[in-house]
Amino acid sequence: MANIKDIAKQAGVSISTVSYALNGSPKVTAETSARILAIAKELQYTPNAAARNLKKQETKVIGVFLSDFNGAFYGELLQGMKEGLKQSGYDLVACSGKQSHRLLPQRMIDGAIVLDESFSSEELLKYADLGHKLVVLDRDLNHPNVNQVLLDNKAGARLAVEYLIELGHRKLYVVTGPKGSFDSRQRLQAVKQVLSRHPHIQYIEMEGDFTKASGALAGLQIAQHFSEPAAVFCLNDEMAIGMYEYLTTTNIRVGRDISLIGFDNIEISQYTQPRLATIDYSKQKWGWLSSEQLLKLIAGEYVEHERIYVTLIKGDSVGAALSSHFTEPF
Amino acid sequence: MANIKDIAKQAGVSISTVSYALNGSPKVTAETSARILAIAKELQYTPNAAARNLKKQETKVIGVFLSDFNGAFYGELLQGMKEGLKQSGYDLVACSGKQSHRLLPQRMIDGAIVLDESFSSEELLKYADLGHKLVVLDRDLNHPNVNQVLLDNKAGARLAVEYLIELGHRKLYVVTGPKGSFDSRQRLQAVKQVLSRHPHIQYIEMEGDFTKASGALAGLQIAQHFSEPAAVFCLNDEMAIGMYEYLTTTNIRVGRDISLIGFDNIEISQYTQPRLATIDYSKQKWGWLSSEQLLKLIAGEYVEHERIYVTLIKGDSVGAALSSHFTEPF
DNA sequence: AACATAAATGAAAGCGCTTAAAAATACTCT
DNA sequence: AGAGTATTTTTAAGCGCTTTCATTTATGTT
């Protein structure tokens, strides 16, 4: 593979002249430059990234740390991020798992967007202290080298619970995410806040882990002790779908006997029968804003933290709590 | 950030000794090694990837070129690939869009898995000629540096069409993928092959592009001239879902008036009402095999091309063609 | 023509690492 | 003890590039 030395030899100039020409420096004459460029093209020259990175101490690529690639969710997010990086000269690579933890310390990327709880906040702060630029999507971190673009989890949870209460529900199950999850904590906090203004509501908390399986399990437990109509707020759609699937195998009717609402508005949610009520937000915009923020951070510009707003999507998986509707015994 | 020079100074040895110790070479005494390692840990040393890559002319990372990140499809695939790379010492980065085309020539990756038609076969062969190792998932390429893991598209299409014919359908719409798509071409080829043995079947071909929108559009066109029960084979699920969605807004009943079958068994397909009939295969295994093949190729081992087998998933979106069932006029 | 000044090119160092080969040290054996 | 061998460490080159600084060449001024 050709390198600048080959080009220099063939053009009869020094390698520095080649380098200048290749980088469009005005130091070199238009004609020499043209000659060099022509030879470069002829030799199918492409710069060696490792050499350039080593010299310049930057890679022009930014990483996205994901906990996994499951679900259509990440696709939309990544698409948005790419949008935000257009014409910035930066490339984006997505990564998940143990390997992600190598990227920053080994300086394979110039910055990272983090949506992966396998990174402890201590680890991230350590990177930030070392000068790495980060945008976090799944926690609250205070550091000059870290910015955050967070979901308005609390508003979302509030919308969901208030919706259920307005419809007359007096018994509320909440299926949480894993203990460590920032989103789950925030959503749960908001739930309790709303509930504190409605002391007459019966509240049952169940622990889930944001997977379909845990939603199904919660559904099973609810079904076993089922006695009266109730509302269920699964703290994400994945679990809501799991519960929905389980419940369709029982004679409990979603939207009648059990009102079910999720959070995230993942693609599948619109296909359940009845449609799953949920909390929506633009994943595209989330990704777009994140990468934009990271670019600014790298450029040294001041950036304000951003927040992604949410909206309620009503769906027939939630119905009014009319006890008269529920007469037949189980 | 500490480098081997810092460690060398602190340990009172030369940088080569440090390098040897860090790489576990037997050339250096156990005690010196221990001392060096201790200092390295203390200084929080991590090797500089650019420097190592430059010297070793390899990066220990492999790339996956995707046309986009849409749908849950890619998630499963990537998960499978990661599985295949476990304990190989290789990392995996996913990439889509223009930027992907930089990775190989700039030697940022040691090899690539390609599922992206924005790469022309000429481009890929050029890379292969330059010594890059590739595994292609979306075309048929004959080159010692290229391996392929292909779906058994023909078997799948055959299963789908024969299923429809067996149920008595005599009118078949096929919605194709984009012209350039290898999968679409293969599937279509198999369709025609089956049809050549059933000359009495009325065949209408419509061009789609594998997107939901194009499926919906095809649905619209079919609905406009709807006169008698028919079967529709959308060459992927995405389009089938699009058509399904459109048809639910009409009074044409999927599974009765129109029998609909897709290909891919994407996650959503199991949630339509009635369930979409489709062709299934393990995305996980596809990914896993691909990365395994790439590793072998890089290691210089001989590898046989692999094939991913498919199965038919029946669903109520397909029904028997009983003309008596269709009596009311539209 | 002699000089100052500006423009174009080249020489050289160095980014952080690996590794072949040389040098230094330790260990055998007569 | 000293030659020979094995073990441990160091020297030094180089991967391909960027960039500072020195050098050469062209341009303008008197």
PDB file of N, CA and C in Angstrom, chain A residues 268-309:
ATOM      1  N   ILE A 268     -42.935  -1.966  18.574  1.00  0.00           N
ATOM      2  CA  ILE A 268     -43.939  -3.024  18.728  1.00  0.00           C
ATOM      3  C   ILE A 268     -45.205  -2.550  19.421  1.00  0.00           C
ATOM      4  N   SER A 269     -45.045  -1.567  20.282  1.00  0.00           N
ATOM      5  CA  SER A 269     -46.173  -1.147  21.116  1.00  0.00           C
ATOM      6  C   SER A 269     -47.393  -0.751  20.303  1.00  0.00           C
ATOM      7  N   GLN A 270     -47.168  -0.277  19.088  1.00  0.00           N
ATOM      8  CA  GLN A 270     -48.318   0.139  18.293  1.00  0.00           C
ATOM      9  C   GLN A 270     -49.022  -1.049  17.631  1.00  0.00           C
ATOM     10  N   TYR A 271     -48.428  -2.210  17.750  1.00  0.00           N
ATOM     11  CA  TYR A 271     -49.023  -3.372  17.086  1.00  0.00           C
ATOM     12  C   TYR A 271     -49.793  -4.285  18.017  1.00  0.00           C
ATOM     13  N   THR A 272     -49.705  -4.036  19.330  1.00  0.00           N
ATOM     14  CA  THR A 272     -50.446  -4.899  20.229  1.00  0.00           C
ATOM     15  C   THR A 272     -51.928  -4.607  20.036  1.00  0.00           C
ATOM     16  N   GLN A 273     -52.731  -5.536  20.428  1.00  0.00           N
ATOM     17  CA  GLN A 273     -54.176  -5.449  20.256  1.00  0.00           C
ATOM     18  C   GLN A 273     -54.815  -5.613  21.626  1.00  0.00           C
ATOM     19  N   PRO A 274     -55.288  -4.628  22.310  1.00  0.00           N
ATOM     20  CA  PRO A 274     -55.347  -3.211  21.901  1.00  0.00           C
ATOM     21  C   PRO A 274     -53.987  -2.525  21.994  1.00  0.00           C
ATOM     22  N   ARG A 275     -53.910  -1.371  21.366  1.00  0.00           N
ATOM     23  CA  ARG A 275     -52.663  -0.638  21.333  1.00  0.00           C
ATOM     24  C   ARG A 275     -52.200  -0.261  22.741  1.00  0.00           C
ATOM     25  N   LEU A 276     -50.929  -0.440  22.981  1.00  0.00           N
ATOM     26  CA  LEU A 276     -50.375  -0.141  24.294  1.00  0.00           C
ATOM     27  C   LEU A 276     -50.289   1.365  24.519  1.00  0.00           C
ATOM     28  N   ALA A 277     -50.836   1.814  25.629  1.00  0.00           N
ATOM     29  CA  ALA A 277     -50.639   3.217  26.019  1.00  0.00           C
ATOM     30  C   ALA A 277     -49.210   3.336  26.518  1.00  0.00           C
ATOM     31  N   THR A 278     -48.607   4.482  26.270  1.00  0.00           N
ATOM     32  CA  THR A 278     -47.196   4.598  26.660  1.00  0.00           C
ATOM     33  C   THR A 278     -46.743   6.045  26.670  1.00  0.00           C
ATOM     34  N   ILE A 279     -45.488   6.249  27.003  1.00  0.00           N
ATOM     35  CA  ILE A 279     -44.909   7.588  26.999  1.00  0.00           C
ATOM     36  C   ILE A 279     -43.919   7.659  25.836  1.00  0.00           C
ATOM     37  N   ASP A 280     -44.112   8.654  25.019  1.00  0.00           N
ATOM     38  CA  ASP A 280     -43.312   8.755  23.801  1.00  0.00           C
ATOM     39  C   ASP A 280     -42.300   9.892  23.882  1.00  0.00           C
ATOM     40  N   TYR A 281     -41.233   9.738  23.137  1.00  0.00           N
ATOM     41  CA  TYR A 281     -40.254  10.825  22.986  1.00  0.00           C
ATOM     42  C   TYR A 281     -39.454  10.512  21.737  1.00  0.00           C
ATOM     43  N   SER A 282     -38.798  11.499  21.191  1.00  0.00           N
ATOM     44  CA  SER A 282     -38.090  11.280  19.934  1.00  0.00           C
ATOM     45  C   SER A 282     -36.689  10.729  20.162  1.00  0.00           C
ATOM     46  N   LYS A 283     -36.514   9.472  19.811  1.00  0.00           N
ATOM     47  CA  LYS A 283     -35.187   8.859  19.964  1.00  0.00           C
ATOM     48  C   LYS A 283     -34.194   9.507  18.998  1.00  0.00           C
ATOM     49  N   GLN A 284     -34.717   9.806  17.838  1.00  0.00           N
ATOM     50  CA  GLN A 284     -33.932  10.476  16.815  1.00  0.00           C
ATOM     51  C   GLN A 284     -33.322  11.767  17.374  1.00  0.00           C
ATOM     52  N   LYS A 285     -34.184  12.564  17.970  1.00  0.00           N
ATOM     53  CA  LYS A 285     -33.735  13.852  18.496  1.00  0.00           C
ATOM     54  C   LYS A 285     -32.756  13.644  19.644  1.00  0.00           C
ATOM     55  N   TRP A 286     -33.014  12.637  20.414  1.00  0.00           N
ATOM     56  CA  TRP A 286     -32.134  12.338  21.541  1.00  0.00           C
ATOM     57  C   TRP A 286     -30.717  12.085  21.024  1.00  0.00           C
ATOM     58  N   GLY A 287     -30.630  11.253  20.018  1.00  0.00           N
ATOM     59  CA  GLY A 287     -29.331  10.942  19.450  1.00  0.00           C
ATOM     60  C   GLY A 287     -28.686  12.156  18.820  1.00  0.00           C
ATOM     61  N   TRP A 288     -29.475  12.888  18.104  1.00  0.00           N
ATOM     62  CA  TRP A 288     -28.991  14.055  17.396  1.00  0.00           C
ATOM     63  C   TRP A 288     -28.409  15.081  18.357  1.00  0.00           C
ATOM     64  N   LEU A 289     -29.184  15.360  19.421  1.00  0.00           N
ATOM     65  CA  LEU A 289     -28.722  16.327  20.412  1.00  0.00           C
ATOM     66  C   LEU A 289     -27.440  15.856  21.095  1.00  0.00           C
ATOM     67  N   SER A 290     -27.390  14.567  21.390  1.00  0.00           N
ATOM     68  CA  SER A 290     -26.229  14.023  22.109  1.00  0.00           C
ATOM     69  C   SER A 290     -24.951  14.245  21.320  1.00  0.00           C
ATOM     70  N   SER A 291     -24.998  13.902  20.045  1.00  0.00           N
ATOM     71  CA  SER A 291     -23.762  14.024  19.281  1.00  0.00           C
ATOM     72  C   SER A 291     -23.409  15.488  19.091  1.00  0.00           C
ATOM     73  N   GLU A 292     -24.418  16.305  18.959  1.00  0.00           N
ATOM     74  CA  GLU A 292     -24.164  17.733  18.822  1.00  0.00           C
ATOM     75  C   GLU A 292     -23.482  18.265  20.074  1.00  0.00           C
ATOM     76  N   GLN A 293     -23.985  17.855  21.201  1.00  0.00           N
ATOM     77  CA  GLN A 293     -23.393  18.291  22.465  1.00  0.00           C
ATOM     78  C   GLN A 293     -21.951  17.829  22.587  1.00  0.00           C
ATOM     79  N   LEU A 294     -21.712  16.609  22.164  1.00  0.00           N
ATOM     80  CA  LEU A 294     -20.355  16.079  22.278  1.00  0.00           C
ATOM     81  C   LEU A 294     -19.396  16.884  21.410  1.00  0.00           C
ATOM     82  N   LEU A 295     -19.848  17.212  20.209  1.00  0.00           N
ATOM     83  CA  LEU A 295     -19.004  18.009  19.313  1.00  0.00           C
ATOM     84  C   LEU A 295     -18.639  19.340  19.961  1.00  0.00           C
ATOM     85  N   LYS A 296     -19.621  19.969  20.543  1.00  0.00           N
ATOM     86  CA  LYS A 296     -19.370  21.254  21.198  1.00  0.00           C
ATOM     87  C   LYS A 296     -18.380  21.080  22.337  1.00  0.00           C
ATOM     88  N   LEU A 297     -18.562  20.039  23.081  1.00  0.00           N
ATOM     89  CA  LEU A 297     -17.684  19.766  24.223  1.00  0.00           C
ATOM     90  C   LEU A 297     -16.245  19.605  23.729  1.00  0.00           C
ATOM     91  N   ILE A 298     -16.096  18.864  22.642  1.00  0.00           N
ATOM     92  CA  ILE A 298     -14.762  18.642  22.083  1.00  0.00           C
ATOM     93  C   ILE A 298     -14.175  19.959  21.578  1.00  0.00           C
ATOM     94  N   ALA A 299     -15.043  20.770  20.995  1.00  0.00           N
ATOM     95  CA  ALA A 299     -14.590  22.051  20.459  1.00  0.00           C
ATOM     96  C   ALA A 299     -14.324  23.060  21.570  1.00  0.00           C
ATOM     97  N   GLY A 300     -14.687  22.699  22.780  1.00  0.00           N
ATOM     98  CA  GLY A 300     -14.428  23.597  23.892  1.00  0.00           C
ATOM     99  C   GLY A 300     -15.486  24.663  24.091  1.00  0.00           C
ATOM    100  N   GLU A 301     -16.607  24.503  23.376  1.00  0.00           N
ATOM    101  CA  GLU A 301     -17.681  25.481  23.547  1.00  0.00           C
ATOM    102  C   GLU A 301     -18.474  25.198  24.818  1.00  0.00           C
ATOM    103  N   TYR A 302     -19.050  26.237  25.342  1.00  0.00           N
ATOM    104  CA  TYR A 302     -19.889  26.040  26.518  1.00  0.00           C
ATOM    105  C   TYR A 302     -21.205  25.409  26.091  1.00  0.00           C
ATOM    106  N   VAL A 303     -21.675  24.468  26.852  1.00  0.00           N
ATOM    107  CA  VAL A 303     -22.948  23.843  26.502  1.00  0.00           C
ATOM    108  C   VAL A 303     -23.852  23.691  27.706  1.00  0.00           C
ATOM    109  N   GLU A 304     -25.090  23.970  27.445  1.00  0.00           N
ATOM    110  CA  GLU A 304     -26.128  23.837  28.458  1.00  0.00           C
ATOM    111  C   GLU A 304     -26.610  22.385  28.423  1.00  0.00           C
ATOM    112  N   HIS A 305     -26.910  21.829  29.570  1.00  0.00           N
ATOM    113  CA  HIS A 305     -27.504  20.486  29.578  1.00  0.00           C
ATOM    114  C   HIS A 305     -28.840  20.516  28.854  1.00  0.00           C
ATOM    115  N   GLU A 306     -29.153  19.412  28.205  1.00  0.00           N
ATOM    116  CA  GLU A 306     -30.406  19.378  27.466  1.00  0.00           C
ATOM    117  C   GLU A 306     -31.349  18.345  28.065  1.00  0.00           C
ATOM    118  N   ARG A 307     -32.602  18.510  27.737  1.00  0.00           N
ATOM    119  CA  ARG A 307     -33.624  17.601  28.247  1.00  0.00           C
ATOM    120  C   ARG A 307     -34.517  17.203  27.084  1.00  0.00           C
ATOM    121  N   ILE A 308     -34.897  15.938  27.052  1.00  0.00           N
ATOM    122  CA  ILE A 308     -35.785  15.464  25.996  1.00  0.00           C
ATOM    123  C   ILE A 308     -37.200  15.371  26.549  1.00  0.00           C
ATOM    124  N   TYR A 309     -38.095  16.061  25.900  1.00  0.00           N
ATOM    125  CA  TYR A 309     -39.457  16.089  26.412  1.00  0.00           C
ATOM    126  C   TYR A 309     -40.268  14.881  25.968  1.00  0.00           C
TER     127      TYR A 309
END
